[in-house]
mmCIF file with all atom_site columns, C-alpha atoms in Angstrom:
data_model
loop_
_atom_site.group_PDB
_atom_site.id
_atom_site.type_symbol
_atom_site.label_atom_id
_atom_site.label_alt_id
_atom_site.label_comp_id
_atom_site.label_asym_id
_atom_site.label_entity_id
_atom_site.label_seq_id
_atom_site.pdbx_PDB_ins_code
_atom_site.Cartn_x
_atom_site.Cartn_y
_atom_site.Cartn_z
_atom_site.occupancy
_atom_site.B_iso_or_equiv
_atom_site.pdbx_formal_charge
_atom_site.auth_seq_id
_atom_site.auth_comp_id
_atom_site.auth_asym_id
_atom_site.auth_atom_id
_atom_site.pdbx_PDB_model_num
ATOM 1   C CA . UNK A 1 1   ? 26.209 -5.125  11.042  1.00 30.00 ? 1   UNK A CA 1
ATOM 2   C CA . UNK A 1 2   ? 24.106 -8.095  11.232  1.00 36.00 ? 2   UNK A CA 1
ATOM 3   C CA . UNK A 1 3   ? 22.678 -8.565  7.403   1.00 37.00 ? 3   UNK A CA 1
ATOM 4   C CA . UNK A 1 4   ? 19.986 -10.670 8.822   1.00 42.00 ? 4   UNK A CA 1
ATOM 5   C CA . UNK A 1 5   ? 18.358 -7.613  11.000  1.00 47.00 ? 5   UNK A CA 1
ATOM 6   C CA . UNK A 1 6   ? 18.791 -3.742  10.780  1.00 47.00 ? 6   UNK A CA 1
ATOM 7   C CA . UNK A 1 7   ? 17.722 -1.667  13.442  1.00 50.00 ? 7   UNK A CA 1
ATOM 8   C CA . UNK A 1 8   ? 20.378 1.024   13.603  1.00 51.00 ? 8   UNK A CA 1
ATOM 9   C CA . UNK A 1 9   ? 20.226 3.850   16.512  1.00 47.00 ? 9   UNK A CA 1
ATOM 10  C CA . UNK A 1 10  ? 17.666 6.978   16.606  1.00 55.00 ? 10  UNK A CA 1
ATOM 11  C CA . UNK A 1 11  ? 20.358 10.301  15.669  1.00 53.00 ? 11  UNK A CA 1
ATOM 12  C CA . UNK A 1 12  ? 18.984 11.947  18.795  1.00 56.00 ? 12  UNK A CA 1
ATOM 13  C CA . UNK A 1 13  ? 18.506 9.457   21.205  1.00 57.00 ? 13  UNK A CA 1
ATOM 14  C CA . UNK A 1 14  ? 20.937 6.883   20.360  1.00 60.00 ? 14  UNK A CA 1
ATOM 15  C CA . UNK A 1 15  ? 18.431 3.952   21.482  1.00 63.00 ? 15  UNK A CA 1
ATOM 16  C CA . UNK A 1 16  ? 17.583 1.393   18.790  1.00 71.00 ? 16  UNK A CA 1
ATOM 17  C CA . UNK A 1 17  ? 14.787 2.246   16.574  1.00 77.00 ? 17  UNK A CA 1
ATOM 18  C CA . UNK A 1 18  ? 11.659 0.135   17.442  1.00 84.00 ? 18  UNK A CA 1
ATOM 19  C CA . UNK A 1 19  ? 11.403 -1.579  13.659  1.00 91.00 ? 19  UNK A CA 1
ATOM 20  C CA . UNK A 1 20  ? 12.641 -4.910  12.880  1.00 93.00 ? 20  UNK A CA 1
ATOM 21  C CA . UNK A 1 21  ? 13.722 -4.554  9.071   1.00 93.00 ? 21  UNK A CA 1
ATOM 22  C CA . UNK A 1 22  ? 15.523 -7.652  7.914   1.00 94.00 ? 22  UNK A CA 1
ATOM 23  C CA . UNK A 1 23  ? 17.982 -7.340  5.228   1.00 94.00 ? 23  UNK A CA 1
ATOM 24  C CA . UNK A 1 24  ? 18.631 -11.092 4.029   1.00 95.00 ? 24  UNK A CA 1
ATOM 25  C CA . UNK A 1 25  ? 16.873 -12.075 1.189   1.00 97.00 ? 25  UNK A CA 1
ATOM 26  C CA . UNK A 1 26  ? 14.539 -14.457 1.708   1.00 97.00 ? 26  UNK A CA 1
ATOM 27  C CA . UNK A 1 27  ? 13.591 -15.760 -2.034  1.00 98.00 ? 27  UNK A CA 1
ATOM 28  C CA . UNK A 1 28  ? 16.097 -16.699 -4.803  1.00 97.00 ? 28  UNK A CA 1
ATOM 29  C CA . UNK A 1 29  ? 15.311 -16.472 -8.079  1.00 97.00 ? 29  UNK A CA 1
ATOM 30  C CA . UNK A 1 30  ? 13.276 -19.419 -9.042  1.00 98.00 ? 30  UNK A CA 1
ATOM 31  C CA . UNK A 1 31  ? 11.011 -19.180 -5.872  1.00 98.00 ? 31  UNK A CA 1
ATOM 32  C CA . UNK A 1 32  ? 7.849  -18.847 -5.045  1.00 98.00 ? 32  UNK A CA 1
ATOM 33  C CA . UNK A 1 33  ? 7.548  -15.688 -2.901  1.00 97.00 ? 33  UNK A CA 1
ATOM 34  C CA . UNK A 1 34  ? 4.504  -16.469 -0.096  1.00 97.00 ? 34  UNK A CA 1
ATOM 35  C CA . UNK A 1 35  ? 3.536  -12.774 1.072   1.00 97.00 ? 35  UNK A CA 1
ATOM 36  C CA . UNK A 1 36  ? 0.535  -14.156 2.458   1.00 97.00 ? 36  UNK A CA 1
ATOM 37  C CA . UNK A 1 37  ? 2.519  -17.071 4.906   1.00 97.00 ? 37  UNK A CA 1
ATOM 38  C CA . UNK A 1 38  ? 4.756  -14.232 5.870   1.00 97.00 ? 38  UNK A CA 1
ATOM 39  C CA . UNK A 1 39  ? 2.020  -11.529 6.557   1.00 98.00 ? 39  UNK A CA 1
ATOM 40  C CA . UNK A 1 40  ? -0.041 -14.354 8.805   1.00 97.00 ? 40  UNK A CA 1
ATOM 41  C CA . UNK A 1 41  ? 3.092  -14.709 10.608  1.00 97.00 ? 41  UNK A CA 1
ATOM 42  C CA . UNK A 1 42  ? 4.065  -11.414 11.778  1.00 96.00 ? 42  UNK A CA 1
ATOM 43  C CA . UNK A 1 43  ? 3.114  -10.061 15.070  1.00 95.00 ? 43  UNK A CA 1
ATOM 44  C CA . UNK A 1 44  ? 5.415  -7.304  14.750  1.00 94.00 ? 44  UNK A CA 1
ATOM 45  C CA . UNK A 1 45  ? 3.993  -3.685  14.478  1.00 94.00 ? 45  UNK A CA 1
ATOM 46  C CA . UNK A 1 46  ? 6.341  -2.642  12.381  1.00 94.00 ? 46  UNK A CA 1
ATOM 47  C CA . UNK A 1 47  ? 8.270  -5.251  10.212  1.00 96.00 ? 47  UNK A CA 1
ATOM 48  C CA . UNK A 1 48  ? 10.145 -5.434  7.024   1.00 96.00 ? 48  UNK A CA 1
ATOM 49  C CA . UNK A 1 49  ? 11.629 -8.541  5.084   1.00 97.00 ? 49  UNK A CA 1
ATOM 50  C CA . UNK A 1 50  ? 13.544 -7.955  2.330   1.00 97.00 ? 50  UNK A CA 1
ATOM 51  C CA . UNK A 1 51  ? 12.047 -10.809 -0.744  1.00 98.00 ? 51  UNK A CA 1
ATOM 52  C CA . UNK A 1 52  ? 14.075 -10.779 -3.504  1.00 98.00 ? 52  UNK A CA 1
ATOM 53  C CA . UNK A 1 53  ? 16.715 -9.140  -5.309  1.00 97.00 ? 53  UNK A CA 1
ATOM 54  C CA . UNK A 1 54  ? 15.883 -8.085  -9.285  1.00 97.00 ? 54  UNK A CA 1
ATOM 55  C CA . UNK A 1 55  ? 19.033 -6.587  -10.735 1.00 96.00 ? 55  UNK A CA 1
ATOM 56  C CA . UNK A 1 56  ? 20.435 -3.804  -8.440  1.00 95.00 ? 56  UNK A CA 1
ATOM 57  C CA . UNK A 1 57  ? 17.247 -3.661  -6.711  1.00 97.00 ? 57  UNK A CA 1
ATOM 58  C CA . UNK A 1 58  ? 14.974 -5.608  -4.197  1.00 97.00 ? 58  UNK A CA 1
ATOM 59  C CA . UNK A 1 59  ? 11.483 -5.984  -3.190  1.00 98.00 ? 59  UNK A CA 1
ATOM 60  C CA . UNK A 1 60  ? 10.794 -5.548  0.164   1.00 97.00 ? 60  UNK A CA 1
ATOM 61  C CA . UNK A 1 61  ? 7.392  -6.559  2.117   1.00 98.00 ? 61  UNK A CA 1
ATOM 62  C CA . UNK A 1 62  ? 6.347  -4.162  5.040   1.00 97.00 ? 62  UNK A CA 1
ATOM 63  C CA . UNK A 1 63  ? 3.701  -4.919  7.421   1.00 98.00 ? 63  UNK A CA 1
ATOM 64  C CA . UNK A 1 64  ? 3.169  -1.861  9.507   1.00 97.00 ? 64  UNK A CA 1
ATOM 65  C CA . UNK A 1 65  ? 1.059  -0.006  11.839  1.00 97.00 ? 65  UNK A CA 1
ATOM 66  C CA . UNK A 1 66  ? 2.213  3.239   13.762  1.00 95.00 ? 66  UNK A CA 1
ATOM 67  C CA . UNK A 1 67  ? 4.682  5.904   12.922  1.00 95.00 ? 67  UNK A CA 1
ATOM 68  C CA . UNK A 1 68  ? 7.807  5.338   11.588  1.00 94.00 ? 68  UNK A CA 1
ATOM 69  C CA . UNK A 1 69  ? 10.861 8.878   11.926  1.00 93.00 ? 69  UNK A CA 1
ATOM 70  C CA . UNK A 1 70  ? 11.307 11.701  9.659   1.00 95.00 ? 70  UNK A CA 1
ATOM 71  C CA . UNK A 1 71  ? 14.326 10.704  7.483   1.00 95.00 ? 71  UNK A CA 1
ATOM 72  C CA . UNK A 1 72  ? 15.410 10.680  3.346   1.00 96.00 ? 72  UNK A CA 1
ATOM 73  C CA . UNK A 1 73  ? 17.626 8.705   1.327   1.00 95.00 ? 73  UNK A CA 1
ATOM 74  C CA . UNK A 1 74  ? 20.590 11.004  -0.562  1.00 95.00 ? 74  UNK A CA 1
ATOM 75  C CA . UNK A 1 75  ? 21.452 8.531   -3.254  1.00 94.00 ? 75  UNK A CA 1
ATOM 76  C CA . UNK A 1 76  ? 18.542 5.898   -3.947  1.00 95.00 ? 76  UNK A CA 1
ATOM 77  C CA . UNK A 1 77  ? 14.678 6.837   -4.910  1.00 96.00 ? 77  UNK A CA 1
ATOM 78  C CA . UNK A 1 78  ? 11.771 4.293   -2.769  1.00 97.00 ? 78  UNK A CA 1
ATOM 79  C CA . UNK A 1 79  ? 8.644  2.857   -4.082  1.00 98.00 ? 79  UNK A CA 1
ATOM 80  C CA . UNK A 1 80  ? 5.531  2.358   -2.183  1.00 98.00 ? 80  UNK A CA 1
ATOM 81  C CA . UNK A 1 81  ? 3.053  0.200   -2.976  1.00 98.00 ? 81  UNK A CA 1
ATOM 82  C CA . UNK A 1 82  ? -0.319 -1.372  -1.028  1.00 98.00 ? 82  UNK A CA 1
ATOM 83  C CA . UNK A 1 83  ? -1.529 -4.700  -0.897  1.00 98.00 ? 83  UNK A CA 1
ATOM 84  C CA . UNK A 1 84  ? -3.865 -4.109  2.118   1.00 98.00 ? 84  UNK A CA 1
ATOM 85  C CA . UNK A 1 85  ? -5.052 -1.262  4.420   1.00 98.00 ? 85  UNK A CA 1
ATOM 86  C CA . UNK A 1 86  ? -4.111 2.447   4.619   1.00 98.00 ? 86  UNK A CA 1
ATOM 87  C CA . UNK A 1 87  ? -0.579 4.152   4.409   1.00 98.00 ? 87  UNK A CA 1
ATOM 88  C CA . UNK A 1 88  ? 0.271  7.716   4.504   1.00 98.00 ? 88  UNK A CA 1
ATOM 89  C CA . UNK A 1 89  ? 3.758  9.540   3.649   1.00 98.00 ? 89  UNK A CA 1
ATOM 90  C CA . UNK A 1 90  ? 4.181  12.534  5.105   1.00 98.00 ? 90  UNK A CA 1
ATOM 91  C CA . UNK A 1 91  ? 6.287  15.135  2.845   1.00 98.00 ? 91  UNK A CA 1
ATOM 92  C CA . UNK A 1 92  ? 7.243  18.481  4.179   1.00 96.00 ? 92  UNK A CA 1
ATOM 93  C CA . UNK A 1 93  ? 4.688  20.158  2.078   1.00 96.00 ? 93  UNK A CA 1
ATOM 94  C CA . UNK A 1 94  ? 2.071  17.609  1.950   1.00 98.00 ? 94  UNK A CA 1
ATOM 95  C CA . UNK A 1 95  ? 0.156  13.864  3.238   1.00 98.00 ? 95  UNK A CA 1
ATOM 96  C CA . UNK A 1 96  ? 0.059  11.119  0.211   1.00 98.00 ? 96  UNK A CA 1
ATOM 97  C CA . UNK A 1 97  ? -2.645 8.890   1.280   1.00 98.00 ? 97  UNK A CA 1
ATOM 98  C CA . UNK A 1 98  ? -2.669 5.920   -0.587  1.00 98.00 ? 98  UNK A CA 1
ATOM 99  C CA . UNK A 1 99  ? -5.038 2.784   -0.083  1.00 98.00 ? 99  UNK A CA 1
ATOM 100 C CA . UNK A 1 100 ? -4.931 -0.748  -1.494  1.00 98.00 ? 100 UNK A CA 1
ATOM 101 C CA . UNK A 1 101 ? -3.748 -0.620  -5.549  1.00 98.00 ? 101 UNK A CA 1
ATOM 102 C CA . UNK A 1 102 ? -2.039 2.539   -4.915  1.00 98.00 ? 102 UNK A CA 1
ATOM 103 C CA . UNK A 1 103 ? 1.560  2.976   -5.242  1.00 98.00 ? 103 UNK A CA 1
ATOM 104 C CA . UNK A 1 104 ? 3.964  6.098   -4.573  1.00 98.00 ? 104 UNK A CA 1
ATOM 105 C CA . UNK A 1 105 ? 7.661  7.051   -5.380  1.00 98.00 ? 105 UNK A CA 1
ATOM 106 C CA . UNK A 1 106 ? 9.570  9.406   -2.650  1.00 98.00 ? 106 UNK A CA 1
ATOM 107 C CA . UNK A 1 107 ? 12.552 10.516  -4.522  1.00 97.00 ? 107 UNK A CA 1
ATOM 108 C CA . UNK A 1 108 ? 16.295 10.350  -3.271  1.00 96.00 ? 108 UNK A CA 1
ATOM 109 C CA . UNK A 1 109 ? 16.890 13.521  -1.055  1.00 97.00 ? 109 UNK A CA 1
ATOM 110 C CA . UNK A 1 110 ? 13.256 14.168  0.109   1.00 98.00 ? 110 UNK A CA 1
ATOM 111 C CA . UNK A 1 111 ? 12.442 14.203  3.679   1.00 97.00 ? 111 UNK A CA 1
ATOM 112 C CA . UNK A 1 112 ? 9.398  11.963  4.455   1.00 97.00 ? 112 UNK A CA 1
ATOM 113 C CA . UNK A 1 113 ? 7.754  9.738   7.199   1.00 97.00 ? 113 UNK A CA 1
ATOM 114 C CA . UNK A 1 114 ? 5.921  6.852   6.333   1.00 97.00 ? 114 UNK A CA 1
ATOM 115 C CA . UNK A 1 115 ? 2.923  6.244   8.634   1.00 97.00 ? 115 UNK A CA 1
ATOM 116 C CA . UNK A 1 116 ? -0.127 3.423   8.623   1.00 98.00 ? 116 UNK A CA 1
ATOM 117 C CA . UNK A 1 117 ? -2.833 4.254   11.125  1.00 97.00 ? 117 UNK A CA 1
ATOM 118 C CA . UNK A 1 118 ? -4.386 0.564   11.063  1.00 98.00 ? 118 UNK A CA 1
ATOM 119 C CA . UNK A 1 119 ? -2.158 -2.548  10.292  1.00 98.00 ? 119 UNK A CA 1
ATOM 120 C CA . UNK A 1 120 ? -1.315 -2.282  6.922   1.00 98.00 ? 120 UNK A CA 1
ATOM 121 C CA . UNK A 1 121 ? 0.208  -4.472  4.386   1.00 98.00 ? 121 UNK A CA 1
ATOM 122 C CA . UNK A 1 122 ? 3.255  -2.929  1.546   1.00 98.00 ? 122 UNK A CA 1
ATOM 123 C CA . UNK A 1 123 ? 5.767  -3.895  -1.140  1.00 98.00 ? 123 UNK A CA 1
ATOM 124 C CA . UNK A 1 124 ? 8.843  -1.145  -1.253  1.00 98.00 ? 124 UNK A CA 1
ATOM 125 C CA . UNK A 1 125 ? 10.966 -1.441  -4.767  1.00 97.00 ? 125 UNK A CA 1
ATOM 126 C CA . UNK A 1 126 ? 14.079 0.166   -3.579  1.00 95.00 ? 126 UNK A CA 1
ATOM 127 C CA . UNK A 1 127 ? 18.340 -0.004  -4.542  1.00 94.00 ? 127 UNK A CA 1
ATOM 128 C CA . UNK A 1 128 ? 19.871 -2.767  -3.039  1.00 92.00 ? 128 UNK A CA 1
ATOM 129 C CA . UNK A 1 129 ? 22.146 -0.871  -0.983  1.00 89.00 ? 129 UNK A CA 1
ATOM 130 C CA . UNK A 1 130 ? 19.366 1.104   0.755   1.00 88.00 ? 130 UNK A CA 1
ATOM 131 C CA . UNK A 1 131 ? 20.087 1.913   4.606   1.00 85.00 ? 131 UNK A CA 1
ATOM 132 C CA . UNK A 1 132 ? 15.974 1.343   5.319   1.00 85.00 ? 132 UNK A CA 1
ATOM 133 C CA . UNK A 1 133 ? 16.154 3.898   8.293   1.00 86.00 ? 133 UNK A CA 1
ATOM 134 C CA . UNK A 1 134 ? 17.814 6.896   5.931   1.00 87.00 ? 134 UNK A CA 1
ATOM 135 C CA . UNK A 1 135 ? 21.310 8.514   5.547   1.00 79.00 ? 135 UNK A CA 1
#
């Protein structure tokens, strides 16, 4: 798999999922991380760059509007957290709707779908070894 870019194949349909999520790390340590240069230059509707690694983890920075799938992560709890507009997780049993300053954790094994209904801006504090699209 290319490190650089993720996009992995829909289970049902076996056509690539419409997300670019890029998995190289884009600040070392020592850095100044720009979210702002990075969130001017998206035009993506659904993007992810992964930061920065801190310990076994990294920080990634989503900037999203639409739907993403129904999916969970067995071995690795996900942090959500938003620096600009409106983002909703759908849980089997419930909607989270969080707004700027708000932050969420979707532990491992639970079946959610992350969704932002205007162009939204997020940090995810996740494991390293994450597959972004679930197990």
């Amino acid at each position: 798999m290319d490190l650089s870019k993720h996009e992995g194949a829909e289970p049902a349909s076996g056509k690539p999922y419409p997300y670019v999520t890029r998995l190289d790390i884009r600040y070392a340590p020592l850095e100044v991380v720009d979210v702002r240069a990075l969130v001017e230059a998206c035009t993506d509707p659904w993007w992810n760059q992964t930061l920065c690694k801190v310990n076994e983890s990294v920080v990634r920075l989503g900037v999203v509007q639409g739907e993403y799938h129904w999916h969970k992560h067995d071995d690795e709890d996900e942090f959500f957290y938003v620096v600009s507009g409106r983002f909703l997780i759908d849980l089997e049993e419930r909607t989270v709707d969080l707004a700027p300053g708000q932050g969420f954790v979707v532990p491992k094994g639970v079946r959610h779908r992350p969704r932002a209904p205007e162009r939204t801006v997020i940090l995810m504090v996740e494991g390293a070894g994450i597959i972004p699209t679930g197990d």
